[in-house]
C-alpha atoms as a PDB file:
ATOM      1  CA  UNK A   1      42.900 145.225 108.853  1.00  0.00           C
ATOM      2  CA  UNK A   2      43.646 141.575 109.992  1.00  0.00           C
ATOM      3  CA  UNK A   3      43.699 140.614 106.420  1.00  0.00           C
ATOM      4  CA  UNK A   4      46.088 143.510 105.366  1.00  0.00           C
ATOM      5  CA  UNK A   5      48.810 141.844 108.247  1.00  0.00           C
ATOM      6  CA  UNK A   6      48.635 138.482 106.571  1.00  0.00           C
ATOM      7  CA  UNK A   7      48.906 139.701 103.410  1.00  0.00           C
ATOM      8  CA  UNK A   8      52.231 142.127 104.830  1.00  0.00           C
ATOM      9  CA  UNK A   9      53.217 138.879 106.560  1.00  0.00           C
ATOM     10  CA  UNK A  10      53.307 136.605 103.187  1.00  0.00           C
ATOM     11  CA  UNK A  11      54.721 138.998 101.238  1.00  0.00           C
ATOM     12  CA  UNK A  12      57.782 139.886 103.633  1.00  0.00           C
ATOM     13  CA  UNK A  13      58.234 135.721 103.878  1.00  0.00           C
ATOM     14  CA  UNK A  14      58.433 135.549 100.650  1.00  0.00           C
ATOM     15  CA  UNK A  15      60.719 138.425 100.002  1.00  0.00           C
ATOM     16  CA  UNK A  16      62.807 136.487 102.482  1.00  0.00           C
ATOM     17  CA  UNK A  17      62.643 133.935 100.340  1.00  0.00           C
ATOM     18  CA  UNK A  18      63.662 135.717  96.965  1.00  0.00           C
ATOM     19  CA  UNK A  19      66.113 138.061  98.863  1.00  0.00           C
ATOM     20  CA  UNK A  20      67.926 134.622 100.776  1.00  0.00           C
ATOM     21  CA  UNK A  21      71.466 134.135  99.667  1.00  0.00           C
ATOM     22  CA  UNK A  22      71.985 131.169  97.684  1.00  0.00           C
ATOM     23  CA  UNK A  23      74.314 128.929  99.914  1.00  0.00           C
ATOM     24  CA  UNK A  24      78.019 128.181  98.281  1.00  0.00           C
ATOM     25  CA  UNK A  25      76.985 124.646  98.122  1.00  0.00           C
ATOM     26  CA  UNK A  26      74.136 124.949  95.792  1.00  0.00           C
ATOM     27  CA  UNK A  27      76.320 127.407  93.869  1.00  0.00           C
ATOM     28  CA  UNK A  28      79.345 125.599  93.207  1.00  0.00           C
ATOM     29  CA  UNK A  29      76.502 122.357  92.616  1.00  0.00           C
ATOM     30  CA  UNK A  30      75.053 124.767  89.734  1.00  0.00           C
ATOM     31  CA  UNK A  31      78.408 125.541  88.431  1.00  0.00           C
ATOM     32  CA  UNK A  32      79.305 122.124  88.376  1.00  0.00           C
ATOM     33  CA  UNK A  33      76.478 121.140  86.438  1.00  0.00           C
ATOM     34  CA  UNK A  34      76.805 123.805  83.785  1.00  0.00           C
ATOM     35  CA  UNK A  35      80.078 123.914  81.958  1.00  0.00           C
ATOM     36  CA  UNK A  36      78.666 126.442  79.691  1.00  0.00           C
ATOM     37  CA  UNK A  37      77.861 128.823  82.610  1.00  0.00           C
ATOM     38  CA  UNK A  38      81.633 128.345  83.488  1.00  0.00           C
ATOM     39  CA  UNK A  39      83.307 129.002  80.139  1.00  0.00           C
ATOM     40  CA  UNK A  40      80.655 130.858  78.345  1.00  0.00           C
ATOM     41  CA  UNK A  41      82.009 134.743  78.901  1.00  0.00           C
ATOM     42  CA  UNK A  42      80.092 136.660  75.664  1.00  0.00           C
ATOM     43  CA  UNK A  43      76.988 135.339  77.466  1.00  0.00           C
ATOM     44  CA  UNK A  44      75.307 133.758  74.259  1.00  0.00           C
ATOM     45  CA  UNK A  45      74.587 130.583  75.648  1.00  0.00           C
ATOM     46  CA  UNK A  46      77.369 128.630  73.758  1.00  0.00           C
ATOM     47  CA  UNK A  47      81.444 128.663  73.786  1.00  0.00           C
ATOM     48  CA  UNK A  48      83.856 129.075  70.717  1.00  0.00           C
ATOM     49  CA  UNK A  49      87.014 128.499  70.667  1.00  0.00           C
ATOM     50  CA  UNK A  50      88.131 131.619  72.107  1.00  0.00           C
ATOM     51  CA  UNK A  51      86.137 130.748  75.422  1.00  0.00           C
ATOM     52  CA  UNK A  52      88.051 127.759  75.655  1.00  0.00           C
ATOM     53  CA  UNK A  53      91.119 128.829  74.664  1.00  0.00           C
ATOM     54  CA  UNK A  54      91.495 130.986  77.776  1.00  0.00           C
ATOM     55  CA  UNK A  55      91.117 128.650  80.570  1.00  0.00           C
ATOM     56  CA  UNK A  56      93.394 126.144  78.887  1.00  0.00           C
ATOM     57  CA  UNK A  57      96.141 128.583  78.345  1.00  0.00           C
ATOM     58  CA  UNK A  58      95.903 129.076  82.359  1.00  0.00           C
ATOM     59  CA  UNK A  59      95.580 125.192  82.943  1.00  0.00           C
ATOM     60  CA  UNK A  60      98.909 124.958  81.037  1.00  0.00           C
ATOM     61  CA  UNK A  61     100.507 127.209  82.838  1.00  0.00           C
ATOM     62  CA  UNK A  62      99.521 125.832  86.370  1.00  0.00           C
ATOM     63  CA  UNK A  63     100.779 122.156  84.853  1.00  0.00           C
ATOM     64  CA  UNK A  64     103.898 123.484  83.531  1.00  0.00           C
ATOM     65  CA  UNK A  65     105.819 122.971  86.989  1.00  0.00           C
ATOM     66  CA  UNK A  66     109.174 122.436  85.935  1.00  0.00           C
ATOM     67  CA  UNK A  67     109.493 125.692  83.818  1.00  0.00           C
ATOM     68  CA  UNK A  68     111.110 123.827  80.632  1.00  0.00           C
ATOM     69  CA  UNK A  69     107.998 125.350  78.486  1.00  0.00           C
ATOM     70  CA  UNK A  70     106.513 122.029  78.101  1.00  0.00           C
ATOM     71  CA  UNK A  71     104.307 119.602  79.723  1.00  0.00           C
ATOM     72  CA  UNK A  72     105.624 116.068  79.607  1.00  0.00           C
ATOM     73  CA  UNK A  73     102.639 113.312  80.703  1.00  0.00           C
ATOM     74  CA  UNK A  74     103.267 113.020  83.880  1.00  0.00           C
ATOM     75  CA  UNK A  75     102.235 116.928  83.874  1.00  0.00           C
ATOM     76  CA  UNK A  76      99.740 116.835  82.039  1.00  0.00           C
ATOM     77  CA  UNK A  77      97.660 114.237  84.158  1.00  0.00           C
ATOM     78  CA  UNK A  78      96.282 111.779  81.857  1.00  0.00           C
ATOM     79  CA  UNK A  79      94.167 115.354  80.873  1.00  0.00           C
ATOM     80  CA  UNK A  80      94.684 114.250  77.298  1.00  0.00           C
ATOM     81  CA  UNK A  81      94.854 110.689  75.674  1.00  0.00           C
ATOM     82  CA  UNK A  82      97.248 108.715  74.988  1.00  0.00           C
ATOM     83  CA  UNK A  83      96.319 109.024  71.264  1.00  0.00           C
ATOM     84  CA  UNK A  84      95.391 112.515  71.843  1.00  0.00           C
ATOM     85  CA  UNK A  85      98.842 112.962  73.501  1.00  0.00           C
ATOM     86  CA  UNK A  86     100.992 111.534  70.838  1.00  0.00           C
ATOM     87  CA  UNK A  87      98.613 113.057  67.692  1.00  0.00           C
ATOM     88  CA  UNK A  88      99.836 116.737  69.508  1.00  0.00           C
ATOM     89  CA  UNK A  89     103.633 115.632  69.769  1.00  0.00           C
ATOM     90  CA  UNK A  90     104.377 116.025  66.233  1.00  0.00           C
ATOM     91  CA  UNK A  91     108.125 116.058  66.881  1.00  0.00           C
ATOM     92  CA  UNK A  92     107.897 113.071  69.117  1.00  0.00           C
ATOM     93  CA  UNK A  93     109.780 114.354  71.870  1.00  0.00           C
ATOM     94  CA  UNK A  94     107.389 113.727  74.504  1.00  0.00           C
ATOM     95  CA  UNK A  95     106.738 116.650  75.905  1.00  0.00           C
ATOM     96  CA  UNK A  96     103.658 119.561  74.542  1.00  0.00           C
ATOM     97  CA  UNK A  97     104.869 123.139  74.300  1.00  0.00           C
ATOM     98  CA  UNK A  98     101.918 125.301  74.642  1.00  0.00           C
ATOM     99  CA  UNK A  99     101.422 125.679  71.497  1.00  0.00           C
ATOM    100  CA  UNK A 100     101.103 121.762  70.764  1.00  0.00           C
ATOM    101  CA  UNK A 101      99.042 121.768  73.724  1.00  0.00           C
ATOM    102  CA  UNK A 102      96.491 124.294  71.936  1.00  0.00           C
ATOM    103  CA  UNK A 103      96.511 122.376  68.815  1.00  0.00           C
ATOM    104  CA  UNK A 104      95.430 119.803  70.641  1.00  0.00           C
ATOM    105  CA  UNK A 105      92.497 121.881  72.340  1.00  0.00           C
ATOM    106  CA  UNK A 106      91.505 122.797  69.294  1.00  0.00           C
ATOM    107  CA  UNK A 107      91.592 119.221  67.940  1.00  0.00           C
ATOM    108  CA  UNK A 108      89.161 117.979  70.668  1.00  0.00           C
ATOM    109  CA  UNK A 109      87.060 121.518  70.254  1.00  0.00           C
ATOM    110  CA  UNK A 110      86.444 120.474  66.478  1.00  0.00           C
ATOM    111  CA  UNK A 111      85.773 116.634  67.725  1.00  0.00           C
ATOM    112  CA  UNK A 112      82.928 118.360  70.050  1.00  0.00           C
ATOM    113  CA  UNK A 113      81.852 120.276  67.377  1.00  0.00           C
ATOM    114  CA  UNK A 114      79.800 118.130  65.115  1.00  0.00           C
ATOM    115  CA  UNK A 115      77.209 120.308  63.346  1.00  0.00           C
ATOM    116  CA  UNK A 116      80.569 122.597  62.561  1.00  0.00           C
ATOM    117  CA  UNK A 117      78.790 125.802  63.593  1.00  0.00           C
ATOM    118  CA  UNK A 118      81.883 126.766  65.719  1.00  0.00           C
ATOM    119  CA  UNK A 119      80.366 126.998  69.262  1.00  0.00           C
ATOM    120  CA  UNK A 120      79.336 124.030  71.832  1.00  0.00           C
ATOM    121  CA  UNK A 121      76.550 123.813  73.533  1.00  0.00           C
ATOM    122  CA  UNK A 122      75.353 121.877  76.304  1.00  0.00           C
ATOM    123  CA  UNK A 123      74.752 118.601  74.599  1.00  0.00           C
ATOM    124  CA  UNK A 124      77.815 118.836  72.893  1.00  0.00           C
ATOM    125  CA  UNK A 125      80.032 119.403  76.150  1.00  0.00           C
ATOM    126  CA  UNK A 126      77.813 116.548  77.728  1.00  0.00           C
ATOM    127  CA  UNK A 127      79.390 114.304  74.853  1.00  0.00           C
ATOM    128  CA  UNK A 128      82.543 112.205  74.995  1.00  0.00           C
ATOM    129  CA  UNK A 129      84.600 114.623  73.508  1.00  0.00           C
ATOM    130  CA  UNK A 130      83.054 117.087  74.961  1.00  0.00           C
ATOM    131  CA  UNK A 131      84.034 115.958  77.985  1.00  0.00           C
ATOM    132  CA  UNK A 132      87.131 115.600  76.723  1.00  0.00           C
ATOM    133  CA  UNK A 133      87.493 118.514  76.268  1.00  0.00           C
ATOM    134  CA  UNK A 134      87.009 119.791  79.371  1.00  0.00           C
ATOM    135  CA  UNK A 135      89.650 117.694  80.820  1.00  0.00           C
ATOM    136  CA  UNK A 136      91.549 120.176  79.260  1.00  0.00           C
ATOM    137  CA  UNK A 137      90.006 123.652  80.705  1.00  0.00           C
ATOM    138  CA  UNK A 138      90.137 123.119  84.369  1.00  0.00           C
END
């Protein structure tokens, strides 16, 4: 019988232990360290294009303060390169409508990309332009 209470005892401490809320800390510390876990919404383990699409269509709309349509670079804060910048300006007018802005996702989504299979893992997001990239999600 004593043996049966330690065994009860060890098992509800460690249900305590499965059962314990992670703490927000350790959460947003996970999320942090997984951009895939952030971005990746079909749940395969990689994002397309269409995962980041979404997030940078909402970070352009947050930047877009001044309601012209655009983002000018003062808006778009240093998010994109210089040579990024210009290379999505195509009119040279120095602002991105949001559809310049998206070429440009796409554009650092491709330079991410370089086995071409069309989805980024986590070694590719680790990258330069996969960081990059990111700059451009959140």
């Amino acid at each position: 019988m004593k043996a049966n209470k330690f065994v009860l005892a060890g098992a509800l401490a460690l249900a305590g232990l499965v059962a314990a809320p992670v703490s927000p800390a350790l959460a947003k510390k996970a999320a942090k360290a997984s951009p895939v876990a952030k971005l990746d919404t079909d749940n395969d383990s990689t994002v397309d294009l269409n995962e980041i699409t979404k997030p940078a269509e909402e970070l352009f709309g947050k930047l877009e303060k001044d309601n012209d349509g655009t983002l000018d670079k003062k808006e778009i804060q240093g998010r994109l390169t210089k040579k990024a910048f210009a290379a999505a300006d195509p009119d040279n007018d120095g602002t991105l409508t949001k559809d310049e802005f998206l070429s440009a996702v796409s554009a650092l989504f491709k330079d991410a990309d370089p086995d071409n299979d069309g989805t980024l893992d986590e070694k590719e997001l680790a990258s330069k332009p996969g960081k990059e990239l990111l700059r451009v999600t959140h």
